[in-house]
Tab-separated table of C-alpha atoms and ligand atoms in Angstrom:
chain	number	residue	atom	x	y	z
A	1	UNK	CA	0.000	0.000	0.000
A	2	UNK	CA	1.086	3.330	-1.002
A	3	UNK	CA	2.389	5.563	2.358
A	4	UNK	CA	2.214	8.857	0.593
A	5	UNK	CA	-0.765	11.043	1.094
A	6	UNK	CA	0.353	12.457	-2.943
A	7	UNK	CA	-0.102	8.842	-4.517
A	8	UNK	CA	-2.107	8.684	-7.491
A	9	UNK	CA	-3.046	12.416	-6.916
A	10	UNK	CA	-2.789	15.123	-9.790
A	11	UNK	CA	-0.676	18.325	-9.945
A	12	UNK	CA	-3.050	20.596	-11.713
A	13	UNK	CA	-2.506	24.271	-9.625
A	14	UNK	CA	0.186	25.167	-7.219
A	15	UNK	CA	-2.747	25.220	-4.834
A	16	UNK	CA	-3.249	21.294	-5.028
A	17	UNK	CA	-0.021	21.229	-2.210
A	18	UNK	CA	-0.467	21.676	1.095
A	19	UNK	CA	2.083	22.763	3.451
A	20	UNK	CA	2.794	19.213	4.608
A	21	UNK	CA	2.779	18.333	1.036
A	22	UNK	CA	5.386	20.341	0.205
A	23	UNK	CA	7.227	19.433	3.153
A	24	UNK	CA	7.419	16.271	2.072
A	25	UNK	CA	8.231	16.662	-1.543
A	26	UNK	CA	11.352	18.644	-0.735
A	27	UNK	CA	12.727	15.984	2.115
A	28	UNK	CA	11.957	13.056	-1.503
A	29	UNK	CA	13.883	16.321	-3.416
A	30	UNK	CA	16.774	16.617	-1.209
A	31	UNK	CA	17.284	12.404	-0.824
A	32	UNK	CA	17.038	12.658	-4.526
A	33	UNK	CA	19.778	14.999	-5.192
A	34	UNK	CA	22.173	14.458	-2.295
A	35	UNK	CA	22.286	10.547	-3.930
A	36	UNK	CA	22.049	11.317	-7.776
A	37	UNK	CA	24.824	13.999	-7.036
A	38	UNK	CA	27.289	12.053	-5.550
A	39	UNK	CA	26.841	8.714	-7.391
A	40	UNK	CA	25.398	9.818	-10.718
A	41	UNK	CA	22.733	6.905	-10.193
A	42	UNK	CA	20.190	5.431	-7.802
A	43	UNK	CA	20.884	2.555	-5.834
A	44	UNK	CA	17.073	1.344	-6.161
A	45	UNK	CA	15.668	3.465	-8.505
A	46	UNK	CA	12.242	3.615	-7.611
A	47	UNK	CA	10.249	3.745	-11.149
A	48	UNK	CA	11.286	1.027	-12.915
A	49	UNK	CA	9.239	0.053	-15.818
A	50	UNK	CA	7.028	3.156	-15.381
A	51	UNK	CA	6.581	5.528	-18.554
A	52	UNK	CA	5.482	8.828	-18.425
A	53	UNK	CA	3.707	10.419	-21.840
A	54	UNK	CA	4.565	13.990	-22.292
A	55	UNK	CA	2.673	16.257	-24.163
A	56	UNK	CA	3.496	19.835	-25.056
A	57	UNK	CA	1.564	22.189	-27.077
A	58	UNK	CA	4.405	24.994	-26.322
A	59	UNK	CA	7.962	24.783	-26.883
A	60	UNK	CA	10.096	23.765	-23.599
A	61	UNK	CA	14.056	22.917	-22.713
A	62	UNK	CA	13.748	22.791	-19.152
A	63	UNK	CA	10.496	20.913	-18.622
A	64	UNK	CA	10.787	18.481	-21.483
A	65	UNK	CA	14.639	17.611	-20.586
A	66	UNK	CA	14.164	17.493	-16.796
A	67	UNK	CA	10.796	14.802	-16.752
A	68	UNK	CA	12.632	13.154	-19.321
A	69	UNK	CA	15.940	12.638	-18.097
A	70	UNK	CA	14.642	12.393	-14.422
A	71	UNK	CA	12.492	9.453	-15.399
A	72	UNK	CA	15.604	7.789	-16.719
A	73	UNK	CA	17.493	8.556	-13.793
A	74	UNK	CA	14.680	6.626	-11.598
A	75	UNK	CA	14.579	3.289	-13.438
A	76	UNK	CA	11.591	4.365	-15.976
A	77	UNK	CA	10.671	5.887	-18.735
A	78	UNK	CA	9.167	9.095	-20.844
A	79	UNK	CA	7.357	9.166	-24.149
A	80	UNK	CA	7.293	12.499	-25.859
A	81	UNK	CA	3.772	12.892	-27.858
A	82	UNK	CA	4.045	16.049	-30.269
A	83	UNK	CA	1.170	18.657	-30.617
A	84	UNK	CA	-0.081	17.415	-33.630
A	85	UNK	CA	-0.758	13.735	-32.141
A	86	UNK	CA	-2.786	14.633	-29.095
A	87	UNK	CA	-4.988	18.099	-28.424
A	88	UNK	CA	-4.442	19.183	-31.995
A	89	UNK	CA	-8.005	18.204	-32.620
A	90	UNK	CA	-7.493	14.738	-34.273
A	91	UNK	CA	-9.254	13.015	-31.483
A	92	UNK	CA	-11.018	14.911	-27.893
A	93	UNK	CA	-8.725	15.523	-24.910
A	94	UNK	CA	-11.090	12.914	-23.437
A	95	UNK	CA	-10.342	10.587	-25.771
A	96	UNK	CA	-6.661	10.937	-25.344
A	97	UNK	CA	-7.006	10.655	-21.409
A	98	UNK	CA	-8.891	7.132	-22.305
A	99	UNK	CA	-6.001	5.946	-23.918
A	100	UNK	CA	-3.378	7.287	-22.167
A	101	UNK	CA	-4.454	5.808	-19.049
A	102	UNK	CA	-4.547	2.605	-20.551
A	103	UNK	CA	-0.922	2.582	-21.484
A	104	UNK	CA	1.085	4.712	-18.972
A	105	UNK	CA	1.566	5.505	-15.728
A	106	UNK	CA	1.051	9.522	-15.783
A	107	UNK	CA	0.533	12.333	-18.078
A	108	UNK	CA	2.552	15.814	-18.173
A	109	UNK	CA	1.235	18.207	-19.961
A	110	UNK	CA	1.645	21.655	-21.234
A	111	UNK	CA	-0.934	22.868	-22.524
A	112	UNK	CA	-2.590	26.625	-23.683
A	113	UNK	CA	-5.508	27.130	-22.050
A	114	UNK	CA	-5.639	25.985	-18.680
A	115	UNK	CA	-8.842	23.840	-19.032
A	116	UNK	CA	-7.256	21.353	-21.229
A	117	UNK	CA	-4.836	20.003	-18.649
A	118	UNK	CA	-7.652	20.303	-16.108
A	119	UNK	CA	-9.682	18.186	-18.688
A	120	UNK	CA	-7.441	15.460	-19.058
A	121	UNK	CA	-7.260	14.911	-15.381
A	122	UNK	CA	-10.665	14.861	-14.849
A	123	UNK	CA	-10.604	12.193	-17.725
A	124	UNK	CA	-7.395	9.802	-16.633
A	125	UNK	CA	-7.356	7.647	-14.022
A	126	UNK	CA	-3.920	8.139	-13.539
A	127	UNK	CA	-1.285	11.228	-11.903
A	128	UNK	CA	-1.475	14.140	-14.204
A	129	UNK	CA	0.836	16.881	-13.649
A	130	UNK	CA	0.757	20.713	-15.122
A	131	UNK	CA	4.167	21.640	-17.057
A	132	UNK	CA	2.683	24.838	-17.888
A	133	UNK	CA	-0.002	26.855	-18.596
A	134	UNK	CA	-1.427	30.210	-19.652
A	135	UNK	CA	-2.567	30.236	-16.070
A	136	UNK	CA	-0.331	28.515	-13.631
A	137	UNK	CA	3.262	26.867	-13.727
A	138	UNK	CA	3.312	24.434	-10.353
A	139	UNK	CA	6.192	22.374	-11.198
A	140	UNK	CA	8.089	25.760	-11.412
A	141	UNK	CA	7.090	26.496	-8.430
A	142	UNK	CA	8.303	23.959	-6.420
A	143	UNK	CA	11.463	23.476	-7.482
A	144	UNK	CA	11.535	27.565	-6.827
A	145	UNK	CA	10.674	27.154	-3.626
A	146	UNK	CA	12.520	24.167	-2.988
A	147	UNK	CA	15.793	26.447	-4.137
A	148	UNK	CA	14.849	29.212	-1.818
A	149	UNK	CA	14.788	26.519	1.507
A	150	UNK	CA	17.973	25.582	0.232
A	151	UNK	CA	19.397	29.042	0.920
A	152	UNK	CA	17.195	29.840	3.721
A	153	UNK	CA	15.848	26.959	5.739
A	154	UNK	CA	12.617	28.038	6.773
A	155	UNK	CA	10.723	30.124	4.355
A	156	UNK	CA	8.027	30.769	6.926
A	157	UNK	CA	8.193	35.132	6.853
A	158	UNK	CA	10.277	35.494	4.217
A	159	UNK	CA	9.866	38.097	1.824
A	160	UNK	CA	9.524	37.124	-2.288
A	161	UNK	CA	9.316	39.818	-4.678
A	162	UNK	CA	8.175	39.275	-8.229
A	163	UNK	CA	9.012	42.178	-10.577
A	164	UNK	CA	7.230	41.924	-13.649
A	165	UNK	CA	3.891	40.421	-15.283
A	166	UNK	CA	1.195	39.043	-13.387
A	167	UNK	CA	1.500	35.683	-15.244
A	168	UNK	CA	1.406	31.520	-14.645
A	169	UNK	CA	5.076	31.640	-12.923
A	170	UNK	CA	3.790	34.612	-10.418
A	171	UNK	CA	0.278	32.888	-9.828
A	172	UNK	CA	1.720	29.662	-8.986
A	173	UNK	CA	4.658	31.226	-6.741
A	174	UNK	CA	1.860	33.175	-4.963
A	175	UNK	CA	-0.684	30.460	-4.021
A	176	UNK	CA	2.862	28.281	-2.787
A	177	UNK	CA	4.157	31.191	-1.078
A	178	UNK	CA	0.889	32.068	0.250
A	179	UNK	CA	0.241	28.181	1.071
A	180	UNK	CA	4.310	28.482	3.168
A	181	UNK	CA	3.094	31.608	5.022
A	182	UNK	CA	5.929	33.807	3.178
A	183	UNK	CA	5.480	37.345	2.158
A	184	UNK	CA	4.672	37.652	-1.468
A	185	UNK	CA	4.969	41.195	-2.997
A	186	UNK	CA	4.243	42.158	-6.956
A	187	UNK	CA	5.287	44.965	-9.100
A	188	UNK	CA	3.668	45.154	-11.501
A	189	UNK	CA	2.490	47.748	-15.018
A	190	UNK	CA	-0.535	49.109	-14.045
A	191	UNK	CA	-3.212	46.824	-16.856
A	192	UNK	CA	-0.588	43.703	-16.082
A	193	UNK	CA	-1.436	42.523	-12.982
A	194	UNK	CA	-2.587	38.991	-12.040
A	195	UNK	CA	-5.903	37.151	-12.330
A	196	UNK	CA	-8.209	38.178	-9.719
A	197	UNK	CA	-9.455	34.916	-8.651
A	198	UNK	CA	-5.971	33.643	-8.538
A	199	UNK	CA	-4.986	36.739	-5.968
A	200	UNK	CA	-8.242	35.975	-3.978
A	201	UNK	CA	-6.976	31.753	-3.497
A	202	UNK	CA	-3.621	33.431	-2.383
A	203	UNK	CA	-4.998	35.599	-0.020
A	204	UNK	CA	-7.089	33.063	1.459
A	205	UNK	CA	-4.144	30.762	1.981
A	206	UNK	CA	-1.892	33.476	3.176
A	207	UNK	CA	-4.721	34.430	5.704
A	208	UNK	CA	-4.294	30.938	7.359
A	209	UNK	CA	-0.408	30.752	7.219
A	210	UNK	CA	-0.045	34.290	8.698
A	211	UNK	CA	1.813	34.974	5.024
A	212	UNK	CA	0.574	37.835	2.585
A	213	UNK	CA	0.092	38.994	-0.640
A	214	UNK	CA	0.535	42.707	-1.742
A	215	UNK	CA	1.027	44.439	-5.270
A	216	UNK	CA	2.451	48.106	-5.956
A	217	UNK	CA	3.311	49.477	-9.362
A	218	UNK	CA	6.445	50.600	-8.182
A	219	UNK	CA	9.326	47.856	-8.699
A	220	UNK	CA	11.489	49.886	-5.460
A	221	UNK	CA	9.169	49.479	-3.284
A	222	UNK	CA	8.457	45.824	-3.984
A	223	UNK	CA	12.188	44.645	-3.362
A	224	UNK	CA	12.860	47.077	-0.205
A	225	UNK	CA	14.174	44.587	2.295
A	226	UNK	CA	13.149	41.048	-0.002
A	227	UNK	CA	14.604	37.735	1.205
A	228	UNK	CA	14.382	36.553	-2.986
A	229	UNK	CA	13.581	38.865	-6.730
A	230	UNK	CA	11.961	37.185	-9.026
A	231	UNK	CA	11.061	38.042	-12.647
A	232	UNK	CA	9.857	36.363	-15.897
A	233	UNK	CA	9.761	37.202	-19.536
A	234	UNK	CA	7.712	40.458	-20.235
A	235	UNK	CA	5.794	38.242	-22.673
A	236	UNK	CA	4.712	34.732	-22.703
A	237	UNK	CA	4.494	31.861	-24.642
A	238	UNK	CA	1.236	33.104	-27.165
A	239	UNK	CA	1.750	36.664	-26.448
A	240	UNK	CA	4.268	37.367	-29.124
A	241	UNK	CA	1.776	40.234	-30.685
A	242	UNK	CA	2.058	41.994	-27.856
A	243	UNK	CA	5.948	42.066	-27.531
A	244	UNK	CA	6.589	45.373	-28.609
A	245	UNK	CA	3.740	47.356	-26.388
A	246	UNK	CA	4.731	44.861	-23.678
A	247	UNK	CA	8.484	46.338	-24.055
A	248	UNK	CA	7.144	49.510	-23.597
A	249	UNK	CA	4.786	49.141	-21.058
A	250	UNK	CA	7.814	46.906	-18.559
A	251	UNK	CA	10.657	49.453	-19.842
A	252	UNK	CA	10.658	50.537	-15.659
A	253	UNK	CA	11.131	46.993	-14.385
A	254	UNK	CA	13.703	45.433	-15.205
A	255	UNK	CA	15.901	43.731	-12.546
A	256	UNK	CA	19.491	45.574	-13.125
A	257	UNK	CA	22.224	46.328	-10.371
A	258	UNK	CA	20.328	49.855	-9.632
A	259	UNK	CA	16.915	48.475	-8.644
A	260	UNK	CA	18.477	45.477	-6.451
A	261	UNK	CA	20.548	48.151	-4.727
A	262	UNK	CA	17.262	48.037	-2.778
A	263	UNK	CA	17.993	44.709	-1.452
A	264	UNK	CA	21.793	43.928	-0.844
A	265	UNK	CA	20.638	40.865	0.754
A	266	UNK	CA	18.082	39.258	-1.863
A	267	UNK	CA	19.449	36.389	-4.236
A	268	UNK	CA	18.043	36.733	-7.234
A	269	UNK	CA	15.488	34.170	-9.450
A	270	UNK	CA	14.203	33.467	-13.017
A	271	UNK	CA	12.494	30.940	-14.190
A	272	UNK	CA	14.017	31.173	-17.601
A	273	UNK	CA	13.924	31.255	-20.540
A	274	UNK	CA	15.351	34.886	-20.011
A	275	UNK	CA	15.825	37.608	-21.991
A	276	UNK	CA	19.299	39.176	-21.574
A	277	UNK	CA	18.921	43.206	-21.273
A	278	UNK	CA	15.119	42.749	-21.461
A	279	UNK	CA	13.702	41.953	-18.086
A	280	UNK	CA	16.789	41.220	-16.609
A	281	UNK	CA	20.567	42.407	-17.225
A	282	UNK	CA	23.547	40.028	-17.955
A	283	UNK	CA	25.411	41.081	-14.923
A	284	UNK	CA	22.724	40.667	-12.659
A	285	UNK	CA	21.819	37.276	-13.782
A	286	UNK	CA	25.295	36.214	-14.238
A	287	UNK	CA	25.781	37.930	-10.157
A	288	UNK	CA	26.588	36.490	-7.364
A	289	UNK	CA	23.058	36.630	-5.991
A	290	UNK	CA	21.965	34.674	-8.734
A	291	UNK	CA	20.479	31.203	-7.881
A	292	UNK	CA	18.935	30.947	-11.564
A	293	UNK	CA	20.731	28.182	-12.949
A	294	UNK	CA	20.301	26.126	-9.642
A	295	UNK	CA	16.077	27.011	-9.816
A	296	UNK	CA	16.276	25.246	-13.584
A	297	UNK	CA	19.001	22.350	-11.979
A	298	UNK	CA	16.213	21.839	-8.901
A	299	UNK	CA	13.148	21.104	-11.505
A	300	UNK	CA	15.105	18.030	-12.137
A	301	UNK	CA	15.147	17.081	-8.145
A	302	UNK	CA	12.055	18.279	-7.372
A	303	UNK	CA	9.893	17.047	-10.414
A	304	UNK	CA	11.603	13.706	-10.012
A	305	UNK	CA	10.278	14.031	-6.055
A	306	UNK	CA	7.054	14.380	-7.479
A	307	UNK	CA	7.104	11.530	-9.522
A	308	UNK	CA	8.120	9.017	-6.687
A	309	UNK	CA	5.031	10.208	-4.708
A	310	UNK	CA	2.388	10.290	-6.876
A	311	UNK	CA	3.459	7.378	-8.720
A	312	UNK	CA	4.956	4.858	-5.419
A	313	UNK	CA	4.398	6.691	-2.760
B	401	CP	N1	11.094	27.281	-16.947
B	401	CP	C1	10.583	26.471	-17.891
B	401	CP	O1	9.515	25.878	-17.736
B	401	CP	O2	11.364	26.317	-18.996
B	401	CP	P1	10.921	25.635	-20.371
B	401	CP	O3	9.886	26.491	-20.992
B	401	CP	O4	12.182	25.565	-21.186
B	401	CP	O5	10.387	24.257	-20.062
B	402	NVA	N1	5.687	32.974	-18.374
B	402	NVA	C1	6.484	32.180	-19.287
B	402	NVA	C2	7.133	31.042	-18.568
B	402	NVA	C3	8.009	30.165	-19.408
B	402	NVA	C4	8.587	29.020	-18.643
B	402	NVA	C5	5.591	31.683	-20.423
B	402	NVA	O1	4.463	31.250	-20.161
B	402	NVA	O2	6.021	31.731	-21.575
């Protein structure tokens, strides 16, 4: 019998995790990493003969490498299903979940609208997890968070500040950081901000984890005094028409050495991929408060986390 309260469960919204949840995802993580780190392998890797069927609608490096080669790395395996196979319209997303289930162990999906990942877990019988989508990024979200304990320990009262658009990698960082009782602040373009019913979740969570979520419109005031500063491309996957109003509308915050004067202590975070003298400089992301490139190694750990519990438990 499976020990894991997270077995067969889905990962559909960051909100899905509870704080024990979470807990317990980043103790699998840190197993996980301390053991592939040192030894390159697994002594008993826990997913043999599993498969995992990834689908992606939107381009990826991060997410499609990381489920794929952390699969591998526990003792399974990952099939990767282009657009035009599944949720291109040749058969329904409920069709696809019918078969899926039938062959694999659990789906990953990145999807456009947000509906069609929901709709395929409603559909499969089996673990489906969110690799992105116009509304929420969870998987990013862990393995962001799971960075941040890794610098701080306890992220209880600590202080995130996202500079930028009020998109997926915010919302999800929000409900988790609301759901950890940390401090989540947003600077934002005024006509950018996030979804309202997203920011109404958060709040709820943060009111019973004695966290908090705020929003100003001026990016100074948002990293006074922040533990972490986050930002994310000024436009998103399916925005691309909007690039050049978006440039415009952002031009004030961008994270460069000036603005993070504002917070000598804060490392700093992206989710990547970035865009070099865009949203964020070279020197600041190539700084020695960057923890980037150790958020993007830690979707390997903590996805593969994920895996063990929903799949073993
Ligand atoms: N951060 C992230 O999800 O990267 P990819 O789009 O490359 O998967
Ligand atoms: N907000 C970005 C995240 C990419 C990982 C997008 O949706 O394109």
């Amino acid at each position: 019998m499976p020990n894991s309260p997270l077995a067969g469960r889905d990962l559909i919204s960051a909100a899905d995790l509870s704080a024990s949840d979470i807990a317990r995802l980043f103790a699998r993580a840190a197993e996980l990493k301390a053991e592939y780190r040192v030894e390159r392998r697994h002594a008993h890797p826990p997913l043999e003969r599993r498969t995992l069927a990834m689908l992606f609608q939107k381009p990826s490096l991060r997410t499609r490498v990381t489920f794929e080669a952390g699969m591998t790395q526990l003792g399974g395996h990952a099939v990767y299903l282009e657009e035009k196979i599944v949720l291109g319209g040749r058969e329904t997303v409920s069709d696809v979940a019918r078969n899926l289930e039938r062959f694999v162990d659990a789906i990953m999906a990145r999807t456009g609208p947000h509906e069609v990942v929901a709709e395929l877990a409603a559909r499969a019988s089996i673990p489906v997890i969110n690799g992105l989508t116009i509304r929420e990024h969870p998987c990013q979200a862990l393995a962001d968070m799971f960075t941040l304990q890794e610098q701080f320990g306890e992220l209880r009262g600590r202080t995130l500040a996202f500079v930028g658009d009020g998109n997926n990698v915010y919302h999800s960082l929000a409900l988790m950081g609301a759901t950890l009782g940390m401090h989540v602040r947003l600077a934002h373009p005024i006509g950018y901000g996030p979804s309202g019913r997203i920011v109404e979740r958060a709040r709820q969570l943060a009111a019973a984890s004695s966290g908090s979520i705020d929003f100003t419109q001026d990016p100074r005031e948002a990293v006074a005094g922040a533990d972490a500063v986050y930002t994310d491309a000024w436009t998103s996957m399916g925005q691309e028409a909007e690039a050049e109003e978006r440039r415009d509308a952002f031009a004030r915050f961008q994270l460069n050495d000036a603005l993070l004067a504002g917070s000598p202590d804060a490392v700093v975070m992206h989710c990547l991929p970035a865009h070099r003298g865009e949203e964020i400089t070279s020197e600041v992301m190539d700084g020695p408060r960057s923890v980037i490139f150790e958020q993007s190694e830690n979707r390997l750990h903590a996805q593969k986390a994920l895996l063990v519990e929903l799949l073993v438990g």
